[in-house]
JSON list of C-alpha atoms in Angstrom, two decimals:
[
{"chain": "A", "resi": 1, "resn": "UNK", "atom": "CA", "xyz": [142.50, 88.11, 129.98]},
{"chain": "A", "resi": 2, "resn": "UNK", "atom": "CA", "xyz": [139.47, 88.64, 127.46]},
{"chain": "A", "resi": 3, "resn": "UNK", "atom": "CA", "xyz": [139.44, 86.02, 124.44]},
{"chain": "A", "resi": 4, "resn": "UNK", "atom": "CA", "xyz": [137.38, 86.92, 121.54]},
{"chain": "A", "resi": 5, "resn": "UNK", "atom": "CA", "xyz": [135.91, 84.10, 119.42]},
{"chain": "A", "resi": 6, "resn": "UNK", "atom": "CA", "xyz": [133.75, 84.72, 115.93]},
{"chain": "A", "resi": 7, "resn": "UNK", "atom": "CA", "xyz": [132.16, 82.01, 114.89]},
{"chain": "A", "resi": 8, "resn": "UNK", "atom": "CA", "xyz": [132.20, 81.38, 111.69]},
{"chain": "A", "resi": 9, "resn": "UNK", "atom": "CA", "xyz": [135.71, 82.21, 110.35]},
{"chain": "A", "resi": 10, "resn": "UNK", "atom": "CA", "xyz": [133.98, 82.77, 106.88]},
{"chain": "A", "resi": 11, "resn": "UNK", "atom": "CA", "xyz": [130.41, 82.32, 105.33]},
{"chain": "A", "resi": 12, "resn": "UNK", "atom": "CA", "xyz": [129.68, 82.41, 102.31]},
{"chain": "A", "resi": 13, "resn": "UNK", "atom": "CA", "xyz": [125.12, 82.96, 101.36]},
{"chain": "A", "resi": 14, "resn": "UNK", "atom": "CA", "xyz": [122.95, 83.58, 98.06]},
{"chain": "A", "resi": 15, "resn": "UNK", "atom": "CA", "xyz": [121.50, 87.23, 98.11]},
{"chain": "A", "resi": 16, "resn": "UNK", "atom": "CA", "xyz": [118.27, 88.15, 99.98]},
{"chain": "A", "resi": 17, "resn": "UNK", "atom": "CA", "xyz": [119.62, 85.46, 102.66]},
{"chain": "A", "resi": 18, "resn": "UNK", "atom": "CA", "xyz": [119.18, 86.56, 106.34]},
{"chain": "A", "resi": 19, "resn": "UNK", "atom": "CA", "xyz": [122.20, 85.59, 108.42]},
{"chain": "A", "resi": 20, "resn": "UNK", "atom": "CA", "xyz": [123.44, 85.13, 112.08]},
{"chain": "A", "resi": 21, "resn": "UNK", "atom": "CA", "xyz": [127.30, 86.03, 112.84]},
{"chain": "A", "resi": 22, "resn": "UNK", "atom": "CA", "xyz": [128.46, 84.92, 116.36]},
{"chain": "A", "resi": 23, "resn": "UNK", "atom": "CA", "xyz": [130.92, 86.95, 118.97]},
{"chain": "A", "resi": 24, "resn": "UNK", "atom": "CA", "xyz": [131.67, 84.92, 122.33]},
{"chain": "A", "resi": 25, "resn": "UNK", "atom": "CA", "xyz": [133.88, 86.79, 124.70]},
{"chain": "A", "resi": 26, "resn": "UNK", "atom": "CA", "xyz": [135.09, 85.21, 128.06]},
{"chain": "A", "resi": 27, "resn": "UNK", "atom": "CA", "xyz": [135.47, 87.55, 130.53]},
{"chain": "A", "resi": 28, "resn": "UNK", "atom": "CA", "xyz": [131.58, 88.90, 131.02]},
{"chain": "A", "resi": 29, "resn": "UNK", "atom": "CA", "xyz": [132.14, 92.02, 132.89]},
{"chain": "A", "resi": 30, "resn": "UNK", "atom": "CA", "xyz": [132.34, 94.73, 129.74]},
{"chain": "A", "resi": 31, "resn": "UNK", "atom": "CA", "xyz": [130.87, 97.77, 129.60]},
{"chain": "A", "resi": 32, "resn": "UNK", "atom": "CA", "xyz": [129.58, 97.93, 125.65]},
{"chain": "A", "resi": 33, "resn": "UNK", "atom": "CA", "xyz": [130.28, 95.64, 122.81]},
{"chain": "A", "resi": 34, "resn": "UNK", "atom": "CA", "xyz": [131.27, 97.20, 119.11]},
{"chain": "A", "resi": 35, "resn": "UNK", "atom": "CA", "xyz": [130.87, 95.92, 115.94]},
{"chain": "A", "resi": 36, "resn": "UNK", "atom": "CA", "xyz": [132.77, 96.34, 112.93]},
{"chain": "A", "resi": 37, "resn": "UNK", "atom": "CA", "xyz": [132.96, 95.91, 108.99]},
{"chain": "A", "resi": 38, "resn": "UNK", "atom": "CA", "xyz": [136.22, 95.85, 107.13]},
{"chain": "A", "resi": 39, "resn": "UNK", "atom": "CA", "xyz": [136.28, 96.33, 103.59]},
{"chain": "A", "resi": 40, "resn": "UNK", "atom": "CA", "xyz": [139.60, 94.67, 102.19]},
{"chain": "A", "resi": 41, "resn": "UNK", "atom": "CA", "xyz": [142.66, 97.25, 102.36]},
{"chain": "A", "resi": 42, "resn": "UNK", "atom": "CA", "xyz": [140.76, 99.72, 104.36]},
{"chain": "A", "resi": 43, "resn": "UNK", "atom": "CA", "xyz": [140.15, 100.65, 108.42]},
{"chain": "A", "resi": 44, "resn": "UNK", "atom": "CA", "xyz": [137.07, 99.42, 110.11]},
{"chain": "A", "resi": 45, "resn": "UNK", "atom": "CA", "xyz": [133.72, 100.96, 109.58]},
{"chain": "A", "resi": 46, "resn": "UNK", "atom": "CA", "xyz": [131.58, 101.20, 113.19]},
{"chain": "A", "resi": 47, "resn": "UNK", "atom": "CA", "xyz": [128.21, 99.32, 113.09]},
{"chain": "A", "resi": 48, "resn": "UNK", "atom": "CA", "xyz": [126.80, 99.19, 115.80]},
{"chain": "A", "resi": 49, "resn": "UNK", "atom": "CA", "xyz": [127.59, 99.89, 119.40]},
{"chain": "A", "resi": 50, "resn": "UNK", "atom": "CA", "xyz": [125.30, 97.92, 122.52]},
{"chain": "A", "resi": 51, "resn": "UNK", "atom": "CA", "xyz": [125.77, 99.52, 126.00]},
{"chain": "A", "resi": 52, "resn": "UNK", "atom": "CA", "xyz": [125.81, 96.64, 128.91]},
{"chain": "A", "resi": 53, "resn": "UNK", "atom": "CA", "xyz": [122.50, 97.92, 129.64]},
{"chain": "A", "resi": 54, "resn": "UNK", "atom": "CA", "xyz": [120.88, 97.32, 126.47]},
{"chain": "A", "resi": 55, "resn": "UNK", "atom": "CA", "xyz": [120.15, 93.89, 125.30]},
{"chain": "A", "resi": 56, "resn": "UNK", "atom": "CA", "xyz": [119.70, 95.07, 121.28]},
{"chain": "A", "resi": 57, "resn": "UNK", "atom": "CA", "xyz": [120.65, 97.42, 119.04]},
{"chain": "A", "resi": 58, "resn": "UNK", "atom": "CA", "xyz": [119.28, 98.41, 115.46]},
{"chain": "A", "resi": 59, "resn": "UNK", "atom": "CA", "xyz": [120.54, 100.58, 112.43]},
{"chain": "A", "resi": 60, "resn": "UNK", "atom": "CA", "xyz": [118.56, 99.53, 109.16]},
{"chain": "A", "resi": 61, "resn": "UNK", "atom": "CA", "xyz": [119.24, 95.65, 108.02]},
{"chain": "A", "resi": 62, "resn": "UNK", "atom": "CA", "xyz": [121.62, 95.15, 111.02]},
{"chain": "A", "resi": 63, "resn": "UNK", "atom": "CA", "xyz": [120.37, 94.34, 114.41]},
{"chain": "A", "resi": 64, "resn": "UNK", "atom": "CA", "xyz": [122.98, 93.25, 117.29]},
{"chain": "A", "resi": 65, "resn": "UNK", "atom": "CA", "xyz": [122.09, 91.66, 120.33]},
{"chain": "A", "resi": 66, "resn": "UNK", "atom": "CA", "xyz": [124.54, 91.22, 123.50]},
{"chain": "A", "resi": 67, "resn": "UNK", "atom": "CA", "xyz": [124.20, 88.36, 126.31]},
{"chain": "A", "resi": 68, "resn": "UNK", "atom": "CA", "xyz": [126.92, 89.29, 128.91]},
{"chain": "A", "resi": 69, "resn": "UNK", "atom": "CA", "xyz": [125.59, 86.50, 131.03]},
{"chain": "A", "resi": 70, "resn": "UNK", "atom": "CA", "xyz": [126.98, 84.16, 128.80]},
{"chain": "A", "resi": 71, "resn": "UNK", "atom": "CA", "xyz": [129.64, 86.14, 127.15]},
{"chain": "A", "resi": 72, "resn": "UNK", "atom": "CA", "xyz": [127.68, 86.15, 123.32]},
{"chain": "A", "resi": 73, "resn": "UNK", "atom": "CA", "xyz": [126.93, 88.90, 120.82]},
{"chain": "A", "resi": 74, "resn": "UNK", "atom": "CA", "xyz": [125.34, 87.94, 117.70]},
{"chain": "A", "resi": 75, "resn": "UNK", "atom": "CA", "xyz": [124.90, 90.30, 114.68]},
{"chain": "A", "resi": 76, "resn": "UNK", "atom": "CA", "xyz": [122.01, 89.32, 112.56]},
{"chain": "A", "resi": 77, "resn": "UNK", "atom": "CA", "xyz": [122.07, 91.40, 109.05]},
{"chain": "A", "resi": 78, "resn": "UNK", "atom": "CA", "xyz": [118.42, 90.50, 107.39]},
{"chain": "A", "resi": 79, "resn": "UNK", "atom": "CA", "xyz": [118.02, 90.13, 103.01]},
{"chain": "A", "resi": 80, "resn": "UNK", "atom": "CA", "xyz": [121.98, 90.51, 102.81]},
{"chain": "A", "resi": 81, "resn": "UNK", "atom": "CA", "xyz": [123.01, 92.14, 99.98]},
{"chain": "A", "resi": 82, "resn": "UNK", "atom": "CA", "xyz": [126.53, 91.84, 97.49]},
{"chain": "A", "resi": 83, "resn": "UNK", "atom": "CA", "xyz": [127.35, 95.34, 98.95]},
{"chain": "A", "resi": 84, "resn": "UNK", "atom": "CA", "xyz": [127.43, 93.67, 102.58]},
{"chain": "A", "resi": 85, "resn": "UNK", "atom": "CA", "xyz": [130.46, 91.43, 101.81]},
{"chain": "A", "resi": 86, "resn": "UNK", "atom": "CA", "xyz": [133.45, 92.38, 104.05]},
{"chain": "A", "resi": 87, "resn": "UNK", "atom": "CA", "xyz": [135.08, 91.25, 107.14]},
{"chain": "A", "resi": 88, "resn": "UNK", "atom": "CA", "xyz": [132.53, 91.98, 110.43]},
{"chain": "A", "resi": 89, "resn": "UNK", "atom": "CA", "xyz": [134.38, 91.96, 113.94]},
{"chain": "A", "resi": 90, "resn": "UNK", "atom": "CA", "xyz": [133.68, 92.18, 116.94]},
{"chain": "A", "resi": 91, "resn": "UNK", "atom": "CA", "xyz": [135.27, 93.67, 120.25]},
{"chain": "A", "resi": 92, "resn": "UNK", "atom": "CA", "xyz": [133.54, 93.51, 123.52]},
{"chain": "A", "resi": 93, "resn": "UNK", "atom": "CA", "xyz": [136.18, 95.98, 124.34]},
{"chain": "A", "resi": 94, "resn": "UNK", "atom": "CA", "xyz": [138.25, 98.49, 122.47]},
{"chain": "A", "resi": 95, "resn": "UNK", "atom": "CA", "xyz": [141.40, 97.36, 123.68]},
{"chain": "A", "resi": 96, "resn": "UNK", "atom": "CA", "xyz": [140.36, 93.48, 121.75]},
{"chain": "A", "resi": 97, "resn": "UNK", "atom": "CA", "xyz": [139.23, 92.36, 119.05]},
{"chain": "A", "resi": 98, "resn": "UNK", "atom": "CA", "xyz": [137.74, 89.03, 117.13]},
{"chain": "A", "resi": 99, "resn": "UNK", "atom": "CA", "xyz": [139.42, 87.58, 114.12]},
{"chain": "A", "resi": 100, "resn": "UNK", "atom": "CA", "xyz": [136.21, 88.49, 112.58]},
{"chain": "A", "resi": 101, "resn": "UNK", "atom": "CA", "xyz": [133.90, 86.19, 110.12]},
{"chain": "A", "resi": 102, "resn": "UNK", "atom": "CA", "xyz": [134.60, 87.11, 106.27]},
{"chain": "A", "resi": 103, "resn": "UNK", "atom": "CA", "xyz": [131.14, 87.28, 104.40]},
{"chain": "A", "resi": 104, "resn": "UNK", "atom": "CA", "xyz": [130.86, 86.94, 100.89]},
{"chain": "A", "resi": 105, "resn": "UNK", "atom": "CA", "xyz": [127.34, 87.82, 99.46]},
{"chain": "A", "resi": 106, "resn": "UNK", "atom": "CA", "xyz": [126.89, 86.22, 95.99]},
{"chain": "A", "resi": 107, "resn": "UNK", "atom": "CA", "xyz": [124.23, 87.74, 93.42]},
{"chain": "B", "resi": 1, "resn": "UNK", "atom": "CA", "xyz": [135.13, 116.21, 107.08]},
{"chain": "B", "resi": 2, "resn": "UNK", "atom": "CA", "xyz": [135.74, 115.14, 110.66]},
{"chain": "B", "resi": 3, "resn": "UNK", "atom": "CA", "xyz": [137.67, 111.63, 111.24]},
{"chain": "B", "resi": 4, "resn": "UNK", "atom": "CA", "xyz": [140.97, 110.04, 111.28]},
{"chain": "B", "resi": 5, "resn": "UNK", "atom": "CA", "xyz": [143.97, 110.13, 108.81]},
{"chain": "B", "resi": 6, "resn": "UNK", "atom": "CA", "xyz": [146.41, 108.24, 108.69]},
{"chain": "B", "resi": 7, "resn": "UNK", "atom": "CA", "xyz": [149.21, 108.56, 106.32]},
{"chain": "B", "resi": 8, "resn": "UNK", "atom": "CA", "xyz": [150.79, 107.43, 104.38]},
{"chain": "B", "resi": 9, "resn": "UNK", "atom": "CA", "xyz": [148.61, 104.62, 103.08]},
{"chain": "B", "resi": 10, "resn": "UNK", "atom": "CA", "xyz": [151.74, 102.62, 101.74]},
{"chain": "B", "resi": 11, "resn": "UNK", "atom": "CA", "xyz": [155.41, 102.21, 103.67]},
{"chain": "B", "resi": 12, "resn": "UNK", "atom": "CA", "xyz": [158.43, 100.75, 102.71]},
{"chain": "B", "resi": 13, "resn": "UNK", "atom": "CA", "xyz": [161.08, 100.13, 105.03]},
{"chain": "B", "resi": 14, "resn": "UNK", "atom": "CA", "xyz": [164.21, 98.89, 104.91]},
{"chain": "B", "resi": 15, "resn": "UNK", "atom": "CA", "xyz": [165.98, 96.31, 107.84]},
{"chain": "B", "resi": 16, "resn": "UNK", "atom": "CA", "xyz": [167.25, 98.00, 110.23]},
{"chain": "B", "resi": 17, "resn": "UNK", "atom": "CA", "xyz": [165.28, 101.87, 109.79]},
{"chain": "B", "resi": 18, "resn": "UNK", "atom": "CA", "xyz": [162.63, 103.34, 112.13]},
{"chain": "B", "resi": 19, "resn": "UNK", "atom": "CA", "xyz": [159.92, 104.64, 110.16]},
{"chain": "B", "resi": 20, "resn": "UNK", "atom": "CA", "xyz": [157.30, 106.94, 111.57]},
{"chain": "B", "resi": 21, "resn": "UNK", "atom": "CA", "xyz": [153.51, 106.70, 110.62]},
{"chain": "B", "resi": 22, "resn": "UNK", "atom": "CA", "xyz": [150.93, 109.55, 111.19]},
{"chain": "B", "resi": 23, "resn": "UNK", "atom": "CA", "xyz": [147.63, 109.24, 112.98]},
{"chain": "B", "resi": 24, "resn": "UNK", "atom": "CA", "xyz": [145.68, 113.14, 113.10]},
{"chain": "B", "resi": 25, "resn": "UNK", "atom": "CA", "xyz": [142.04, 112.95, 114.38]},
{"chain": "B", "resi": 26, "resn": "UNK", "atom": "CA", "xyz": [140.37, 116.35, 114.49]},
{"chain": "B", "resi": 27, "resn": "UNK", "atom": "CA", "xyz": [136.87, 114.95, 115.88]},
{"chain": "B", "resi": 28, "resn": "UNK", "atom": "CA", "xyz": [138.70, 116.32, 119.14]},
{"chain": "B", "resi": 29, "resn": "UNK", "atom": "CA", "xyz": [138.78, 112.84, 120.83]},
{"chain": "B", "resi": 30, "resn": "UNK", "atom": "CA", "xyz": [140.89, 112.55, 124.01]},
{"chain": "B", "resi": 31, "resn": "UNK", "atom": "CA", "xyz": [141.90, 108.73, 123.71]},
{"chain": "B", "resi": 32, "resn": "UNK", "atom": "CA", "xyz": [144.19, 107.43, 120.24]},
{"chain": "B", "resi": 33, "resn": "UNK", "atom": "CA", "xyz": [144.70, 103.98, 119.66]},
{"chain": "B", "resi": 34, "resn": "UNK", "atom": "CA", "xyz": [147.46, 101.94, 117.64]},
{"chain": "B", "resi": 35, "resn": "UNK", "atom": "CA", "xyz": [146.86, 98.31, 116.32]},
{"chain": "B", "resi": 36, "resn": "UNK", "atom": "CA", "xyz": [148.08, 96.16, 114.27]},
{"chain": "B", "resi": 37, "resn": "UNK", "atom": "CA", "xyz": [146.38, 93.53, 111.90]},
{"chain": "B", "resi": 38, "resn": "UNK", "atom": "CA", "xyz": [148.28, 90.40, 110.66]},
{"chain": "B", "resi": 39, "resn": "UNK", "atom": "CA", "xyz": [146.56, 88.55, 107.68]},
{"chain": "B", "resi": 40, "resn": "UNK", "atom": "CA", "xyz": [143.38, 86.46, 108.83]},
{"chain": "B", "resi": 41, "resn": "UNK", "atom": "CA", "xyz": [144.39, 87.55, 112.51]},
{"chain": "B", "resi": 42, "resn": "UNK", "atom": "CA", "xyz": [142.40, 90.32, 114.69]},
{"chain": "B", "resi": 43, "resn": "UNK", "atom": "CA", "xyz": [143.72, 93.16, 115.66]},
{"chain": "B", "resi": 44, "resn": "UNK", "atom": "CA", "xyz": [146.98, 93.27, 118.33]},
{"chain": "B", "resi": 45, "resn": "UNK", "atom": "CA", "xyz": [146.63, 96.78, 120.95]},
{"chain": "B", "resi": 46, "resn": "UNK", "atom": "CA", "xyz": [150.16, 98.39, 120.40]},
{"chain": "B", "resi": 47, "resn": "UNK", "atom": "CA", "xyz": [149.47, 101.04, 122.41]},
{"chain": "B", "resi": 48, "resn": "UNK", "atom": "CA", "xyz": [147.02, 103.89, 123.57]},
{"chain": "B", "resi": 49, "resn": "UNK", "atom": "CA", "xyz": [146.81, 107.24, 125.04]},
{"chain": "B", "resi": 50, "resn": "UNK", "atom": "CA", "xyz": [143.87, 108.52, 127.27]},
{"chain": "B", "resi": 51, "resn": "UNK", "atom": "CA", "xyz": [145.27, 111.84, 127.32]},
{"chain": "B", "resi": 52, "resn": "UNK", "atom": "CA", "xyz": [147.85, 113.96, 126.13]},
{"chain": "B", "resi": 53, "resn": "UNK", "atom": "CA", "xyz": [151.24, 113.84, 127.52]},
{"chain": "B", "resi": 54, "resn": "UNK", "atom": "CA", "xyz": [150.20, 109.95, 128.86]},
{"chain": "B", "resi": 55, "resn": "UNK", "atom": "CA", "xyz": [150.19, 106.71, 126.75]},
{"chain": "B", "resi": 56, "resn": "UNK", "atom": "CA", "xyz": [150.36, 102.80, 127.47]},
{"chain": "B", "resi": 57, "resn": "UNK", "atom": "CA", "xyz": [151.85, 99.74, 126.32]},
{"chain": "B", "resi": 58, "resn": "UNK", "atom": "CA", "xyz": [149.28, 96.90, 124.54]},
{"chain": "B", "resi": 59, "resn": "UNK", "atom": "CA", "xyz": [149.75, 93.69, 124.53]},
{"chain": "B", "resi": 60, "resn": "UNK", "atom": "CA", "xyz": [152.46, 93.93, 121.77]},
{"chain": "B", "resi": 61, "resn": "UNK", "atom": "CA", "xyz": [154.60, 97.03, 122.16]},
{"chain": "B", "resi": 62, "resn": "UNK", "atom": "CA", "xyz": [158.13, 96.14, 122.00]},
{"chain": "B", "resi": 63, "resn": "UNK", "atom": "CA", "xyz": [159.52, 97.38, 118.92]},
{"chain": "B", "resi": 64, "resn": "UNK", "atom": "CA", "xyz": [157.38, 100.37, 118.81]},
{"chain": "B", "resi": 65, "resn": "UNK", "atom": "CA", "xyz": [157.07, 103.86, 120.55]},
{"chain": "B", "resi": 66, "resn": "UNK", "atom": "CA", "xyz": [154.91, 106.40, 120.68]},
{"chain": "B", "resi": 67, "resn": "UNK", "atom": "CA", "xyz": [154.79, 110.31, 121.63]},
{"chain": "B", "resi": 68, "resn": "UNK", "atom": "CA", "xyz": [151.31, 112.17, 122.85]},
{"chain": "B", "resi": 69, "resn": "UNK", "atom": "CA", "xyz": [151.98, 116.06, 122.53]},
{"chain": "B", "resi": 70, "resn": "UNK", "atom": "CA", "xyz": [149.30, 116.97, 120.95]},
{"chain": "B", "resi": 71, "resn": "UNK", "atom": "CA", "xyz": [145.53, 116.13, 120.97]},
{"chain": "B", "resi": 72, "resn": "UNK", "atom": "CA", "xyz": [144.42, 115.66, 117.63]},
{"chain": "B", "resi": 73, "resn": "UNK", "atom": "CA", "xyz": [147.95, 113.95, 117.14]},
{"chain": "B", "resi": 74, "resn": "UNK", "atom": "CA", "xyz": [149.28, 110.50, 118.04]},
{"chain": "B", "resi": 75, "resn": "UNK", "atom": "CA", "xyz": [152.32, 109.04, 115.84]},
{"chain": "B", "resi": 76, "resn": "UNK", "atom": "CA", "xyz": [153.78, 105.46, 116.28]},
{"chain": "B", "resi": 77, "resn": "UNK", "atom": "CA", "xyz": [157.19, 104.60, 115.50]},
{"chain": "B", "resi": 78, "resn": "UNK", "atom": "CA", "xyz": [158.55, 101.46, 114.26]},
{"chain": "B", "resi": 79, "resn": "UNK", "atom": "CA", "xyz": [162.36, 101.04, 115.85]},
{"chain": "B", "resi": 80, "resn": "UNK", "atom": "CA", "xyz": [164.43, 98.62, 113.88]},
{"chain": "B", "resi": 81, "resn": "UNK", "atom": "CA", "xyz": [163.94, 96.72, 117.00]},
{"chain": "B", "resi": 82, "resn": "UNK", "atom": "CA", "xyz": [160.82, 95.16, 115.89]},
{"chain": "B", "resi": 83, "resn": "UNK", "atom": "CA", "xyz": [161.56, 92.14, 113.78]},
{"chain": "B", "resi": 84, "resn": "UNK", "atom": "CA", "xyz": [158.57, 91.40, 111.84]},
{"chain": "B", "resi": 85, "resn": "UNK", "atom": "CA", "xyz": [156.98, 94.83, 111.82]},
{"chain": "B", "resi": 86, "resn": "UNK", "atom": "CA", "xyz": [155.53, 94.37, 108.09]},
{"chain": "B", "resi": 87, "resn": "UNK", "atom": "CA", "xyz": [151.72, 94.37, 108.59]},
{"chain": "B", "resi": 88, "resn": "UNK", "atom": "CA", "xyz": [148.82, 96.70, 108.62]},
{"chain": "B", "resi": 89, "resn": "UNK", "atom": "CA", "xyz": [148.72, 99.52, 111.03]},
{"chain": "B", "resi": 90, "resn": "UNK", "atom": "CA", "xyz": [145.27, 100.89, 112.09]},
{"chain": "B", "resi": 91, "resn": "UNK", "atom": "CA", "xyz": [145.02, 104.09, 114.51]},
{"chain": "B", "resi": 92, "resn": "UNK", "atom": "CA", "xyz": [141.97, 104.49, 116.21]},
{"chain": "B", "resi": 93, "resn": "UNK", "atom": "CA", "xyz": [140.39, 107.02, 118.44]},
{"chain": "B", "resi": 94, "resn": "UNK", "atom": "CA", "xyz": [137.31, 107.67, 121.20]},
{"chain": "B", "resi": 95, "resn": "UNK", "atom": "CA", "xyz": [135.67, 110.30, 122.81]},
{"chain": "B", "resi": 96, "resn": "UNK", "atom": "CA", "xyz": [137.52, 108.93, 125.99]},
{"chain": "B", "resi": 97, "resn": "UNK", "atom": "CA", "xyz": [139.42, 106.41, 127.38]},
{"chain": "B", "resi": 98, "resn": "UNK", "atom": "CA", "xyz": [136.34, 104.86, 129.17]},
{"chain": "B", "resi": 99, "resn": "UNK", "atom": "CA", "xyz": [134.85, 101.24, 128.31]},
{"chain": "B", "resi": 100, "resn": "UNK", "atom": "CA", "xyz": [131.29, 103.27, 127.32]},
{"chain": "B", "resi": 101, "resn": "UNK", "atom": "CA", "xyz": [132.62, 105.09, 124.27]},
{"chain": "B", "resi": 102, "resn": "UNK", "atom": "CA", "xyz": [132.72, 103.96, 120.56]},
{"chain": "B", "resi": 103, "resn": "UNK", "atom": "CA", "xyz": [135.56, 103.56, 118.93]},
{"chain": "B", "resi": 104, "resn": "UNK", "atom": "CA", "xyz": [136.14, 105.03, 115.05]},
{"chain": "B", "resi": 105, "resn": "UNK", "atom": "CA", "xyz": [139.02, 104.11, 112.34]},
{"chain": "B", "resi": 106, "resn": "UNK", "atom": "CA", "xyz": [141.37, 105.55, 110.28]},
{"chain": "B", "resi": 107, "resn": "UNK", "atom": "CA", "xyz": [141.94, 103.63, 106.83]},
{"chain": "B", "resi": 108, "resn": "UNK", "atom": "CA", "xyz": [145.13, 102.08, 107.74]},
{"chain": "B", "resi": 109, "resn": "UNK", "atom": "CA", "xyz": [148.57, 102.32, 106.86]},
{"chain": "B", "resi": 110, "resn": "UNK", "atom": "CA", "xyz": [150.46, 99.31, 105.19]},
{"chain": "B", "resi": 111, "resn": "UNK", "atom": "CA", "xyz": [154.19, 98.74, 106.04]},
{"chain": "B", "resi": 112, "resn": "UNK", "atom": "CA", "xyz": [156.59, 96.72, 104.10]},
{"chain": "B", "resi": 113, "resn": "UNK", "atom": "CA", "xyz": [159.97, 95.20, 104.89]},
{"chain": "B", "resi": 114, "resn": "UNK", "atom": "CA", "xyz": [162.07, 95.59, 102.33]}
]
């Protein structure tokens, strides 16, 4: 059965900071890998979404990157900004999910 | 606007009532999803549906049920069967069932024993 892990449970960084979140999964044989931001109270926002075949994918200050050799996804979010605090998950499939890292930005 | 709604936002049940919450995607999606999200936990599969008319069990569906008539349409009811069903309910949906297709959100619904 798949495990999630996000490492770490919560992070807290000075604005303009770049930053590394961590998603290990255990079972190696997924198709794509999704990440997520949750805003407290509210449903999850899609991120980013890395296809098997890729090894990196982009959108602005985000850029993911998936290892399914050794089951890791790391999400690295470059000069992190207030506006970026919120929950980030992961789920190397749809049907599971991390407990996610909370990320505060302070100004 | 395309997406996902879920309503209503806020539910209040009381022991022993089913209560029914709505999940209406018109991005014309053939999978819905139902999970559930315990404070500082992930989220739980309840259940999902790949196609109208068909649906399975998650890893925590006892307690809950689920009808698929409709596309765009994919409601989950809480049976007074499910002890600890105050939490926050999330409905999700894909283009399909496959593992290559990206999942989107509706904003939750929050249920409350009372």
């Amino acid at each position: 059965k798949q495990e999630v892990t996000q490492i770490p449970a919560a992070l807290s960084v000075p604005e303009g900071e770049n930053l590394v979140l961590n998603c290990s999964f255990t079972d190696s044989a997924i198709y794509n890998l999704q990440w997520f931001r949750q805003d407290p109270g509210k449903g999850l926002t899609s991120l980013l979404l890395i296809q098997s075949s890729q090894r990196e994918q982009t959108s602005g200050r985000l850029n993911a990157s998936l290892d399914k050799s050794s089951g890791r996804s790391t999400l690295y979010i470059a000069a992190s900004q207030p506006g970026d605090s919120a929950t980030y998950l992961c789920a190397p499939e749809k049907l599971v999910f991390g407990k996610g890292t909370k990320l505060t930005v302070n100004p | 606007d395309g997406g996902i709604t879920q309503s209503p936002k806020y539910l209040f049940r009381k022991e022993g009532q089913n209560v029914t919450l709505s999940c209406e995607q018109n991005l014309n999606h053939d999978a819905m999803y139902w999970y559930r999200q315990d404070p500082g936990q992930g989220l739980r599969l309840i259940y999902y549906s790949q196609i109208v008319n068909d649906f399975q069990k998650g890893d925590i569906a006892e307690g809950y049920s689920v009808s698929r008539e409709k596309k765009e349409s994919f409601p989950l009811t809480v049976t007074s069967a499910q002890k600890n069903p105050t939490a926050f309910y999330l409905c999700a949906s894909s283009i399909g069932g496959g593992p290559n297709t990206e999942a989107f959100f509706g904003q939750g619904t929050r249920l409350t024993v009372v």
